[in-house]
Coordinates of C-alpha atoms and ligand atoms in Angstrom, one line a residue:
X1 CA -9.5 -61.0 30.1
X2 CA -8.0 -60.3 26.1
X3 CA -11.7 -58.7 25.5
X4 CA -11.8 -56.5 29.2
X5 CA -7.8 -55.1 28.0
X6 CA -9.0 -54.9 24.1
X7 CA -12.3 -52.9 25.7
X8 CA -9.9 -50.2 27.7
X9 CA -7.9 -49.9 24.7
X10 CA -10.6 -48.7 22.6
X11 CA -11.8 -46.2 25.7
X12 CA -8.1 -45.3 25.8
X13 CA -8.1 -44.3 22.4
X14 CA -11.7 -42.8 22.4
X15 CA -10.5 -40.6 25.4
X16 CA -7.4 -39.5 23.5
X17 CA -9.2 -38.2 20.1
X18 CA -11.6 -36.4 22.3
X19 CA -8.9 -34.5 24.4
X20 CA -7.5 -34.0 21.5
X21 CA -10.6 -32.3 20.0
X22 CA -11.6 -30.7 23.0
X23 CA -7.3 -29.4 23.2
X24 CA -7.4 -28.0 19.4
X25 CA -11.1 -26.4 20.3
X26 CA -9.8 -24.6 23.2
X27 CA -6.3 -23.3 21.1
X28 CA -8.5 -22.3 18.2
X29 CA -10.8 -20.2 20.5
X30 CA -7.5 -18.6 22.2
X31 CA -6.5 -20.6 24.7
X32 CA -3.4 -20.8 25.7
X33 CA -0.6 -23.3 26.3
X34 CA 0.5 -23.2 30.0
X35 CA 4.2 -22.5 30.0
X36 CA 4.6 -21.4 26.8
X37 CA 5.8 -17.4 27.1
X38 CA 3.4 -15.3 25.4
X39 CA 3.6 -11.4 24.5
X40 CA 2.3 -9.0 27.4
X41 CA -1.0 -8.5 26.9
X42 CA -3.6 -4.9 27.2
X43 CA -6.6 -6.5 29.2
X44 CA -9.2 -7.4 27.5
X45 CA -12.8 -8.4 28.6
X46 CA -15.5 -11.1 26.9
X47 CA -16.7 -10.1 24.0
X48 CA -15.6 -6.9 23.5
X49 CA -11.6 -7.5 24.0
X50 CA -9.7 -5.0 24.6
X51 CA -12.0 -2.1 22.7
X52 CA -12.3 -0.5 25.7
X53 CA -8.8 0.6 26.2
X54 CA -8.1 1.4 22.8
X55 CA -10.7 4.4 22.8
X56 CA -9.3 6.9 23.6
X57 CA -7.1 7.6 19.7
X58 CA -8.6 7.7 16.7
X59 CA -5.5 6.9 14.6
X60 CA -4.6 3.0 15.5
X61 CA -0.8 3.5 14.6
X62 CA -0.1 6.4 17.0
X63 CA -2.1 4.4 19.5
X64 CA -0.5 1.5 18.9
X65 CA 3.4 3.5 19.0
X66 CA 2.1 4.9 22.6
X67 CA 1.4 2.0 24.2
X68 CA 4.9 0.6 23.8
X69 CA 6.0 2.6 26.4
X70 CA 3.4 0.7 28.7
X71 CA 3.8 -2.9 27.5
X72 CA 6.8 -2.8 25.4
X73 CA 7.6 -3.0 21.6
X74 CA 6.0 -6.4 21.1
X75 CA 2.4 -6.6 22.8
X76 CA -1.1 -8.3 22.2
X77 CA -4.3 -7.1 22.6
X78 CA -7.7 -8.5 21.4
X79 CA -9.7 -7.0 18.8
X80 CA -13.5 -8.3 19.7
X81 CA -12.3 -12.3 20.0
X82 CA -9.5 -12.2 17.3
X83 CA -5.8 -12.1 18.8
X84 CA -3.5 -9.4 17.9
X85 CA 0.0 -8.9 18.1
X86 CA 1.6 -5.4 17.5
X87 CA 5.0 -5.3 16.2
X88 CA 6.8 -2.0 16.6
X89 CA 10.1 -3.4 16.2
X90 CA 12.4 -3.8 12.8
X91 CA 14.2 -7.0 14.3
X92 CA 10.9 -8.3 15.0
X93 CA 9.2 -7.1 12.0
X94 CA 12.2 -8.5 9.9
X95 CA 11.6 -12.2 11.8
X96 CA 7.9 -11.9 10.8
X97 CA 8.9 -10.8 7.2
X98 CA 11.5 -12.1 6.1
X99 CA 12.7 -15.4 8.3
X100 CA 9.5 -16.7 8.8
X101 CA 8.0 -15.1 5.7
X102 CA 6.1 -17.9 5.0
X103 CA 4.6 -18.8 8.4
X104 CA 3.3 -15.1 8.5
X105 CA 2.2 -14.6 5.1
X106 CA -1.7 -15.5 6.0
X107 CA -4.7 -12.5 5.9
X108 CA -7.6 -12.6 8.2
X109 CA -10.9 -12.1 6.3
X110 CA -13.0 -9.2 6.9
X111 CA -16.3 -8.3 6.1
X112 CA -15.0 -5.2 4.2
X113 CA -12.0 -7.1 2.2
X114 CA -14.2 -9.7 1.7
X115 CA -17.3 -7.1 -0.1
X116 CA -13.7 -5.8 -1.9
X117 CA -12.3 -8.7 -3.5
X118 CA -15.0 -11.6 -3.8
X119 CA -14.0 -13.3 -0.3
X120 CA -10.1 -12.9 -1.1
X121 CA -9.9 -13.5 -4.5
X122 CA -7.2 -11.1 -5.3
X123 CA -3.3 -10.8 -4.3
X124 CA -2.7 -7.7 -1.3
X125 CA -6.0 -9.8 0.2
X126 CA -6.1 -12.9 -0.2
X127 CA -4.5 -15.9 1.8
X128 CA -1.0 -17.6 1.6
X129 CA -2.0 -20.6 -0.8
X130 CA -1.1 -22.5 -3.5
X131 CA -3.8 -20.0 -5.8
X132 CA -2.2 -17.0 -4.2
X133 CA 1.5 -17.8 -5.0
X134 CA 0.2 -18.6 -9.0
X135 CA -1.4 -15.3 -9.4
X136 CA 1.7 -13.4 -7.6
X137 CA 4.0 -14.4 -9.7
X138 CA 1.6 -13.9 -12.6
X139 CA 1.9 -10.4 -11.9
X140 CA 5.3 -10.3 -11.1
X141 CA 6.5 -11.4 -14.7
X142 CA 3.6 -9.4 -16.2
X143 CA 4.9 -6.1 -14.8
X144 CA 8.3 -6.8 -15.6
X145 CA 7.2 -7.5 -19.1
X146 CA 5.3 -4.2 -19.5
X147 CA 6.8 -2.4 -16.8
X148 CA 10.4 -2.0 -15.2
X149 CA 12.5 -3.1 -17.5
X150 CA 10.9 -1.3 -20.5
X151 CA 11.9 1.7 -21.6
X152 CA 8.2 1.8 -23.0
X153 CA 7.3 2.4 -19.3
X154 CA 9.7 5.3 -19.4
X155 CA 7.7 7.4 -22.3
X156 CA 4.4 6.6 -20.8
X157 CA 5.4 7.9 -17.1
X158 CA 7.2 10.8 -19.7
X159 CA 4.0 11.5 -21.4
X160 CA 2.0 11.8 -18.4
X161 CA 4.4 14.4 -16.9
X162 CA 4.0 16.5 -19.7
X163 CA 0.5 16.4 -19.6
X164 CA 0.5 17.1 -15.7
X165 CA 3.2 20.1 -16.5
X166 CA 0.6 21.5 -18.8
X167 CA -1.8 21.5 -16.8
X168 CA 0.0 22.9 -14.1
X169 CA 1.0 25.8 -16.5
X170 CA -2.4 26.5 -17.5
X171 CA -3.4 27.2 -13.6
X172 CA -0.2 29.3 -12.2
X173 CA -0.8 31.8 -9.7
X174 CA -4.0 30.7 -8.5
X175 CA -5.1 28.5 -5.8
X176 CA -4.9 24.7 -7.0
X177 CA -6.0 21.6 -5.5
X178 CA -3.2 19.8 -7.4
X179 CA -4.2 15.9 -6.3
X180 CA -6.4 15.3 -8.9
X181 CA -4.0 16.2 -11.4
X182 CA -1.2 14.3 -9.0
X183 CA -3.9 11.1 -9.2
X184 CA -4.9 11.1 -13.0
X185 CA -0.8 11.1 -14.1
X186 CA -0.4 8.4 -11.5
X187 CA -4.2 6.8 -12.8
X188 CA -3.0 7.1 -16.4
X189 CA 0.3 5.0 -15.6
X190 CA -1.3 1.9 -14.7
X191 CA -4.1 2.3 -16.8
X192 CA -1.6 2.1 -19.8
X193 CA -0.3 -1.2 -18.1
X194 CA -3.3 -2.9 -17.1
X195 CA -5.8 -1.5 -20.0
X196 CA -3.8 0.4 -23.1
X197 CA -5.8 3.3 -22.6
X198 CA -5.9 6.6 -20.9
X199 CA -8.5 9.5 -19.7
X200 CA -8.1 13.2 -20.4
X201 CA -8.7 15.8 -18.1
X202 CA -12.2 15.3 -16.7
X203 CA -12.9 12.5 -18.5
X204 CA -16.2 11.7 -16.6
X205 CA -15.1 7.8 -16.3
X206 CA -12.1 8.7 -14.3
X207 CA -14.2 11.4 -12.6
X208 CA -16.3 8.6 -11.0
X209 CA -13.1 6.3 -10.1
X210 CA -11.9 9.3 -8.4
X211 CA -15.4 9.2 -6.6
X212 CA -15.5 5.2 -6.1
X213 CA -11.6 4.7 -5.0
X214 CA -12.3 7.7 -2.1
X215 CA -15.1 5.8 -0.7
X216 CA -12.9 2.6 -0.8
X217 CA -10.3 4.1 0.8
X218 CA -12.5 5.6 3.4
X219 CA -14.0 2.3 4.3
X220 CA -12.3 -0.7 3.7
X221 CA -9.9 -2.7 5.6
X222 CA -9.6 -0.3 8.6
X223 CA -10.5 -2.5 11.5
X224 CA -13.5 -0.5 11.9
X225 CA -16.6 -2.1 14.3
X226 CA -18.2 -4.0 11.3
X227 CA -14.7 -6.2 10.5
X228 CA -14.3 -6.9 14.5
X229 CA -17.9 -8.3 15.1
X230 CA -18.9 -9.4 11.4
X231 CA -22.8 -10.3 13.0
X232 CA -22.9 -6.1 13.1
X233 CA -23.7 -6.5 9.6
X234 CA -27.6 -7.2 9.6
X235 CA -27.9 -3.9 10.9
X236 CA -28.1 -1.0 8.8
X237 CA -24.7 0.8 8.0
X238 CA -23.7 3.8 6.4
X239 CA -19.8 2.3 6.0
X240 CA -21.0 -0.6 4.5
X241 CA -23.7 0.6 2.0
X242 CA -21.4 3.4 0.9
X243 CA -18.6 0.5 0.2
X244 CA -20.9 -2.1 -1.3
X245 CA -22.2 1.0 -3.8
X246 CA -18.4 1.9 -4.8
X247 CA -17.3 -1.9 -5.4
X248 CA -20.2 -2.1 -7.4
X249 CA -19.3 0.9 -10.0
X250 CA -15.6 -0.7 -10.0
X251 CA -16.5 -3.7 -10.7
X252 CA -18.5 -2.9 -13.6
X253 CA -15.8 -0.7 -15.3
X254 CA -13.4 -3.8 -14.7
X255 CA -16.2 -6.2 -16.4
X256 CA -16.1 -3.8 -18.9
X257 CA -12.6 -3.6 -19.8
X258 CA -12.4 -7.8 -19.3
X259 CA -14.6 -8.3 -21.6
X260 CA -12.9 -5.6 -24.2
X261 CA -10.4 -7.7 -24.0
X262 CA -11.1 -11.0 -24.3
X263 CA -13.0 -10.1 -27.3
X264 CA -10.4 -8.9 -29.3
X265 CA -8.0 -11.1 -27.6
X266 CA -5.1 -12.4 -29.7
X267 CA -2.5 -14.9 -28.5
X268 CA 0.4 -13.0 -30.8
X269 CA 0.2 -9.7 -29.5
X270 CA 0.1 -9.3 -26.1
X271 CA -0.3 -5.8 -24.6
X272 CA -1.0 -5.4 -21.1
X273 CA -1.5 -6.6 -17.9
X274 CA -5.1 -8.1 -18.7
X275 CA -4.0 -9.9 -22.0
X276 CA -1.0 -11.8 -19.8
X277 CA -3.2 -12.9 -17.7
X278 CA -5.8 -13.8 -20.4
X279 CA -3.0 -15.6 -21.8
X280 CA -1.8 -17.6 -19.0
X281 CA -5.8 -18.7 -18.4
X282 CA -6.4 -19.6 -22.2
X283 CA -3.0 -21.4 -22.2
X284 CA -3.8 -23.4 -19.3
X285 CA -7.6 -24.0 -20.5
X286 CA -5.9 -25.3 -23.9
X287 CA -3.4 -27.4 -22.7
X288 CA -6.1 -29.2 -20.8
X289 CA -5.0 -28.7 -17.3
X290 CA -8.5 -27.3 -16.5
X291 CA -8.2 -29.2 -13.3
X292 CA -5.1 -27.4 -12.6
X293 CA -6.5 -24.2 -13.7
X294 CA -9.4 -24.8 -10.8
X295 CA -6.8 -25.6 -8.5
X296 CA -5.3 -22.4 -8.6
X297 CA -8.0 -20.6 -9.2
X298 CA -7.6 -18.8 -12.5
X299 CA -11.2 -17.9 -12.6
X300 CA -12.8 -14.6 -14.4
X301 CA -13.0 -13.8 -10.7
X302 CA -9.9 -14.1 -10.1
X303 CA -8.8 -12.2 -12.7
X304 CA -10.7 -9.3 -12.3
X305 CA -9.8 -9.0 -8.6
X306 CA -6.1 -9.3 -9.3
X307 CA -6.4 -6.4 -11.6
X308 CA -8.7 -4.2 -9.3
X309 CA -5.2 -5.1 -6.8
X310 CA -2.9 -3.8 -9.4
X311 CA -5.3 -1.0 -10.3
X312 CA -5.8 0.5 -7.0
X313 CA -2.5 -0.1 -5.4
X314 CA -1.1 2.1 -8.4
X315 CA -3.6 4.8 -8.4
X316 CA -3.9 5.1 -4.9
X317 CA -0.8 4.6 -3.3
X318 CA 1.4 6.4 -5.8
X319 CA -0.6 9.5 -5.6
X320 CA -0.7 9.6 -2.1
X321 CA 3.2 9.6 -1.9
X322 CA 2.9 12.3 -4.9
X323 CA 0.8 14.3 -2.0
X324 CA 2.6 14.0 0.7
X325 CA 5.6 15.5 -1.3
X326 CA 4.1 18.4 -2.3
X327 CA 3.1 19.1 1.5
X328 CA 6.1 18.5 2.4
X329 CA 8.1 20.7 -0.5
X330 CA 5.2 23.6 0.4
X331 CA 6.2 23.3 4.1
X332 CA 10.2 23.1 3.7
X333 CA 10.9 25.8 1.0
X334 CA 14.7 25.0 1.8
X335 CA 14.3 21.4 0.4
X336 CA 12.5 22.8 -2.7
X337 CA 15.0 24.9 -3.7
X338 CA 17.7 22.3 -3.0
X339 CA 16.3 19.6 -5.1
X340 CA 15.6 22.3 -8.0
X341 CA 19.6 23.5 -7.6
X342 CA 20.6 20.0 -8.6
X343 CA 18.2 19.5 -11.1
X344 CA 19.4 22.7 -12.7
X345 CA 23.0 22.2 -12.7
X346 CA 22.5 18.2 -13.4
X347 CA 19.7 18.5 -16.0
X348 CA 19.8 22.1 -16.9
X349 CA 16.6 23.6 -18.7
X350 CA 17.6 22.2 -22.4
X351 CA 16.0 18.4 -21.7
X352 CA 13.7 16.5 -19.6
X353 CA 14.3 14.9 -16.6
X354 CA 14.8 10.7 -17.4
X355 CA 15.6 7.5 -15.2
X356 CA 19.0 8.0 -16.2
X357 CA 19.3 11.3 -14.1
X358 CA 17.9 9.4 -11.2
X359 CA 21.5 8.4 -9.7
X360 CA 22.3 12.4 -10.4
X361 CA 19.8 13.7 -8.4
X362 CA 21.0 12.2 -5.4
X363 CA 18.8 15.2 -3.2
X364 CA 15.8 14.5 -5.0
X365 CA 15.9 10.4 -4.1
X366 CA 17.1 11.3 -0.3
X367 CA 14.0 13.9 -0.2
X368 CA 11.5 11.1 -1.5
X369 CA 13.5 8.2 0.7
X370 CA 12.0 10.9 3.4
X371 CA 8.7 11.5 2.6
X372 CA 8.3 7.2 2.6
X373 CA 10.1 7.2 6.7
X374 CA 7.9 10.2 7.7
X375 CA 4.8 9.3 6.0
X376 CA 4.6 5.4 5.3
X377 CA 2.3 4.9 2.9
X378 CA 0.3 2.0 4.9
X379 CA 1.3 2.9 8.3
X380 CA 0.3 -0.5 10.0
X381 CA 1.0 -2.6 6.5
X382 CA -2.0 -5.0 6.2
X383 CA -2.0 -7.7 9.1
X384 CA -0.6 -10.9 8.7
X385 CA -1.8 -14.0 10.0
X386 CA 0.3 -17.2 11.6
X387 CA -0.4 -20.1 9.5
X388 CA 1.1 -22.1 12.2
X389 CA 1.9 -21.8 15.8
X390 CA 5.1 -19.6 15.5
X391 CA 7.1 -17.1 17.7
X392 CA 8.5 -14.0 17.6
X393 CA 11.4 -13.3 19.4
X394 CA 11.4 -15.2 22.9
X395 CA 7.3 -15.0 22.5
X396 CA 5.2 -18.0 21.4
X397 CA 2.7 -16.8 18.6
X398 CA -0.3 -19.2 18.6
X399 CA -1.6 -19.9 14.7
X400 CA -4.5 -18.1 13.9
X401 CA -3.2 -14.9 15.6
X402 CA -3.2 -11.9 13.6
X403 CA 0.3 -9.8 13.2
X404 CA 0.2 -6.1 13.2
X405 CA 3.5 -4.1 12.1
X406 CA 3.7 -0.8 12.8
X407 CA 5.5 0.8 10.5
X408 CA 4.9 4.3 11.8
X409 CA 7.0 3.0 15.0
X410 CA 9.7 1.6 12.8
X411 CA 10.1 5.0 11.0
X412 CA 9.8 7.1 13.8
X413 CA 11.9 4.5 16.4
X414 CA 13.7 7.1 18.1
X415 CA 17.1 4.6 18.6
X416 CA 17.5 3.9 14.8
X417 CA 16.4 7.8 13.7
X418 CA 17.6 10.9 15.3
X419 CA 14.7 13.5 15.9
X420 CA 12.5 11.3 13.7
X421 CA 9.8 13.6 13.9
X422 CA 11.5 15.7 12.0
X423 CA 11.4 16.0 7.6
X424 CA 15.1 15.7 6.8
X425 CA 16.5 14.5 3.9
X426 CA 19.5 14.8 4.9
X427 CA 19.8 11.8 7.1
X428 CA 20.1 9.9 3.5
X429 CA 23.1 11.5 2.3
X430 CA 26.4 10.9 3.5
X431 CA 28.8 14.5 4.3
X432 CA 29.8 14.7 0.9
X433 CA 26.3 14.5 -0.5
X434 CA 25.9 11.1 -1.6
X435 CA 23.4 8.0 -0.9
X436 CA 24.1 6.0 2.0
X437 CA 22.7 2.9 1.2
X438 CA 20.8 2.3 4.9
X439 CA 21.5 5.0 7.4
X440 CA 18.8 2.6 10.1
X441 CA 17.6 -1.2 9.3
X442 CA 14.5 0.4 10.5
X443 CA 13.5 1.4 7.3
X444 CA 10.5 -0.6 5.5
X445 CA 8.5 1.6 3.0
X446 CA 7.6 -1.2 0.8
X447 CA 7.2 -4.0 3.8
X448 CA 9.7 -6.9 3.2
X449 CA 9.9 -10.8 2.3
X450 CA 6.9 -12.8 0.2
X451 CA 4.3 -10.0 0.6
X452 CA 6.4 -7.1 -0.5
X453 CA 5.2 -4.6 -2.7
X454 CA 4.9 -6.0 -6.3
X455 CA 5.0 -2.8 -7.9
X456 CA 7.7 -1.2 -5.9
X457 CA 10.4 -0.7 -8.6
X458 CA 7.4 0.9 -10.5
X459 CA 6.7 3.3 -7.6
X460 CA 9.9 4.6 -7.4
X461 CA 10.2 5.4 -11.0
X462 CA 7.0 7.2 -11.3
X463 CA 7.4 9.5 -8.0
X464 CA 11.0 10.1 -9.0
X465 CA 10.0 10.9 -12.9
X466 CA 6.7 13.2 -12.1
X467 CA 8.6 15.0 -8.9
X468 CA 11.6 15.9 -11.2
X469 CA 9.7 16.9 -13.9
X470 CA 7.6 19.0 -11.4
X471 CA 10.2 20.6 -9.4
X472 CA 12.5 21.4 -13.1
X473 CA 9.7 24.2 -13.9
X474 CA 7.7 24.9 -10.9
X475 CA 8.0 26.2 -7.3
X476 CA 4.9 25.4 -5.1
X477 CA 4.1 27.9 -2.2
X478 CA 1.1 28.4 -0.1
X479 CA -1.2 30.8 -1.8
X480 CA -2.0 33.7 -0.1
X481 CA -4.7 33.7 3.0
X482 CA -4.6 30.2 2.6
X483 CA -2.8 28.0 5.3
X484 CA -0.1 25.7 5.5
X485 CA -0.7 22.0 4.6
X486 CA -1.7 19.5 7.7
X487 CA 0.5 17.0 7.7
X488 CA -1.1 14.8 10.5
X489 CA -2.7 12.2 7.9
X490 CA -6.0 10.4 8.4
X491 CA -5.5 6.8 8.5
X492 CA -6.8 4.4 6.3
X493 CA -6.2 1.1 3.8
X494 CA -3.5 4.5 3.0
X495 CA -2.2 7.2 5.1
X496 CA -4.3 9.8 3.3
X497 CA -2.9 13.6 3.0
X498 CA -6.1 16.0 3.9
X499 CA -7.2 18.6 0.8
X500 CA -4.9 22.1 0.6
X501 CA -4.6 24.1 -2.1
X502 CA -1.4 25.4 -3.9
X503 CA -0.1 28.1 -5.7
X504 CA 2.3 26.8 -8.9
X505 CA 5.0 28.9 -10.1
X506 CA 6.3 29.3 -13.1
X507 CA 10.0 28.7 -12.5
X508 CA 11.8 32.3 -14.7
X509 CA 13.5 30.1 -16.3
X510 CA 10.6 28.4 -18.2
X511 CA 8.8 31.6 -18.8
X512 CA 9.8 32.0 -22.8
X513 CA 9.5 28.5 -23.6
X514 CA 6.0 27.0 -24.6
X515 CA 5.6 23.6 -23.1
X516 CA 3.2 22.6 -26.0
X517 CA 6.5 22.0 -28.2
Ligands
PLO601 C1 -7.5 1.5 -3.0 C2 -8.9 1.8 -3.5 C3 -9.2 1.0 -4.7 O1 -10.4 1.3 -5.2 C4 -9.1 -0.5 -4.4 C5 -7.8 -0.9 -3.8 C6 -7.1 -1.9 -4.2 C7 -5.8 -2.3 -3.7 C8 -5.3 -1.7 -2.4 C9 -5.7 -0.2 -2.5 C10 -7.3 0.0 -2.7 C11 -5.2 0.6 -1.2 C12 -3.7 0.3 -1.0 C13 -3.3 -1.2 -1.0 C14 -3.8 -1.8 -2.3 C15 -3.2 -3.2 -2.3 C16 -1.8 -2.9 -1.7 C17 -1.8 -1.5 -1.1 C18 -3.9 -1.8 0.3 C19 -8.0 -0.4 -1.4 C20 -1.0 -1.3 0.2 C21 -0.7 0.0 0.6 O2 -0.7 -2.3 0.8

């Protein structure tokens, strides 16, 4: 009898660990709990998802702002077999963010990401984990060493103006594609923070990175086919090759500079961005807490990674703000000559602009509070991933699921922002001229909670330093036969500005004074 009850027990409990199995199989393959309340969903077929009823756009985040007014402001859709919710909300993105930062804070893994940072081994990347949190705050305290804080930042952001003024002397009046010029100042920034070194105009080393970051950008992390169905890969692709060829010529000018650095590393003076981190691996190595140090992953690898993050988020995203400013200045010739009134009865013509004008320039930091609604530097952020089953509003967010927010709705959500389609600084300042601190919650430029922008604070100095300088001596119009700038964007890893050429200025004003004094 004891044996017969003992023998159901054990099939009792046999029974229960495979339903249980068989119940966490099912979830982790997407399926769902019965009564739980999940987000509306597009339909989506086996295999393919919901690809079919996406193909009709070729930018995601104006697909993905149209469809709300089919399914609503929180929807889900499926990307081959991966789950994916769209957030077009700020309340919602604010929950995601912010309240349940930490629940949200996981990245899928992509093919592309994956080719880019050694399968996540960097910080905009790579996973919520206990290695990822070490290496944030890594940077974190490393940039406000070097950066932020010092007024050493100041003179280098200073110097680089000057240069770029120079430059943009030397070719007045004719036609000027002014991004590579807008790129190397913002290039020369963080190479002064990560490396302690520079290029000069056409330096052929930062003529490649200018080749090797566009085919980044053009490829990676853009949900295209090969990142939906990963087995796409043993067939020849252009994508691919072209990023695999780029990564490579990055990685060996990082190698490069790594190993410049640790050779002629020294423990009392620490410079930049590579020698803190250098530091913090050789301390940890020292102290013996190698096993700690593999826990956390302070690898070469690692290294290198975190500063191709640092890197390229300040080259590329900084210059593409830089862009979309001068499109916008060139299309709203009203706005230009605003910002250059207050900088000429604020600053005058007698000294350069510095971060202490920036709370006097009120127009200027309302014009590029603008440019970040209208043209969000990552339009759709870069998804986040539920680390545990969560929800979002009154809607159950299985783990696993991947969480898009759409910044583009946020920005352009037409019951936080009259005519949001429309470039108005204005909607910054209050009637007597002055910064209104939030005029809509529904304002994210930098995203929000433990995956914000580390370099934000540096952003805003550099676009408010170069623009000020800029707009003190030059006026930028079309130039003649040539057309206006399109200010559509091509989405990307960045909202990239397409190519249009300018005509610099010489303000009068500047005409008698060399700028080589
Ligand atoms: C830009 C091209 C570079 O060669 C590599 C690189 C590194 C970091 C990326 C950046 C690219 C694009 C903008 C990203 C940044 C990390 C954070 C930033 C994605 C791909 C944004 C906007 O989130």
């Amino acid at each position: 009898m004891q044996e017969a009850s003992c023998a159901a027990l054990m099939l009792g409990a046999v029974l229960a660990v495979l339903g249980l199995a068989l119940f966490s199989l099912w979830r982790s393959a997407g399926g769902k709990l019965p009564h739980a309340n999940y987000p509306r969903s597009l339909p989506s077929l086996p295999i393919v998802g919901s690809l079919l009823h996406l193909s009709s756009h070729s930018q995601p985040h104006l697909m993905f702002c149209d469809l709300q007014k089919k399914y609503g402001n929180l929807y889900s859709l499926k990307m081959g077999s991966f789950y994916v919710v769209i957030v077009n909300n700020h309340l919602h993105a604010k929950e995601v963010l912010l309240k349940k930062g930490k629940v949200f804070a996981g990245r899928p893994r992509t093919v592309t990401t994956d080719l880019l940072t050694r399968d996540g081994k960097d910080i905009a990347f790579g996973t919520y984990s206990p290695s990822w949190k070490f290496h944030r705050k890594l940077v974190h305290s490393a940039l406000s060493m070097f950066g932020e804080g010092a007024l050493a930042l100041e003179k280098i952001i200073a110097g680089e103006a000057a240069s770029m003024c120079q430059t943009l002397t030397d070719f007045c009046d004719k036609p000027l594609d002014m991004a590579p010029e807008l790129t190397r100042g913002a290039t020369n920034v963080i190479c002064s923070l990560c490396f302690k070194s520079n290029y000069k105009r056409g330096d052929p080393e930062f003529e490649s990175m200018l080749l090797y970051s566009q085919g980044i950008v053009d490829t990676v992390a853009k949900d295209s086919l090969v990142d939906i169905f990963p087995w796409l890969q043993i067939f020849p692709n252009k994508d691919l090759k072209m990023l695999k060829k780029c990564v490579e010529v990055r990685d060996a000018l990082l190698q490069k500079k790594y190993l410049e650095h640790k050779d002629a590393y020294n423990d009392n003076s620490v410079n930049d961005l590579i020698d803190a981190l250098l530091k913090a691996k050789l301390n940890m190595e020292n102290n013996n807490r190698s096993k700690l140090s593999k826990e956390v992953g302070l690898t070469d690898d690692h290294i290198l990674m975190t500063v191709g993050d640092i890197f390229g988020a300040g080259v590329e995203t900084t210059a593409t703000v830089l862009k979309w400013a001068v499109a916008y200045a060139i299309h709203y010739p009203e706005v230009q000559k605003k910002i250059q009134e207050e900088i000429d009865t604020k600053i005058g013509f007698d000294r350069q602009p510095s971060m202490s004008d920036r709370s006097r320039l009120p127009y200027l930091e309302a014009t590029i509070r603008e440019v970040l609604r209208i043209r969000p530097v990552a339009p759709l952020l870069i998804p986040h991933v539920a680390i545990t089953d969560s929800s979002i509003g009154e809607f159950t967010i299985p783990k696993g699921a991947r969480v898009v927010i759409n910044l583009w709705s946020i920005h352009h959500d037409e019951n936080e922002w009259e005519n949001p389609d429309e470039f108005d600084p204005n909607r910054f300042l209050d009637e007597n001229g002055n910064l209104v601190q939030a005029p809509s919650p529904s304002y994210l430029p930098f995203g929000a909670g433990v995956r914000v922008c580390v370099g934000e604070i540096l952003a805003k100095m550099e676009i408010f330093l170069f623009l000020a300088w800029i707009f003190q001596r030059f006026t930028l119009e079309i130039p003649e036969g040539h057309t206006l700038p399109d200010l559509q964007g091509k989405f990307g890893v960045v909202l990239q500005v397409a190519k249009f050429k300018v005509k610099v200025k010489l303000r009068e004003q500047w005409k008698d004074i060399d700028l080589r004094t």
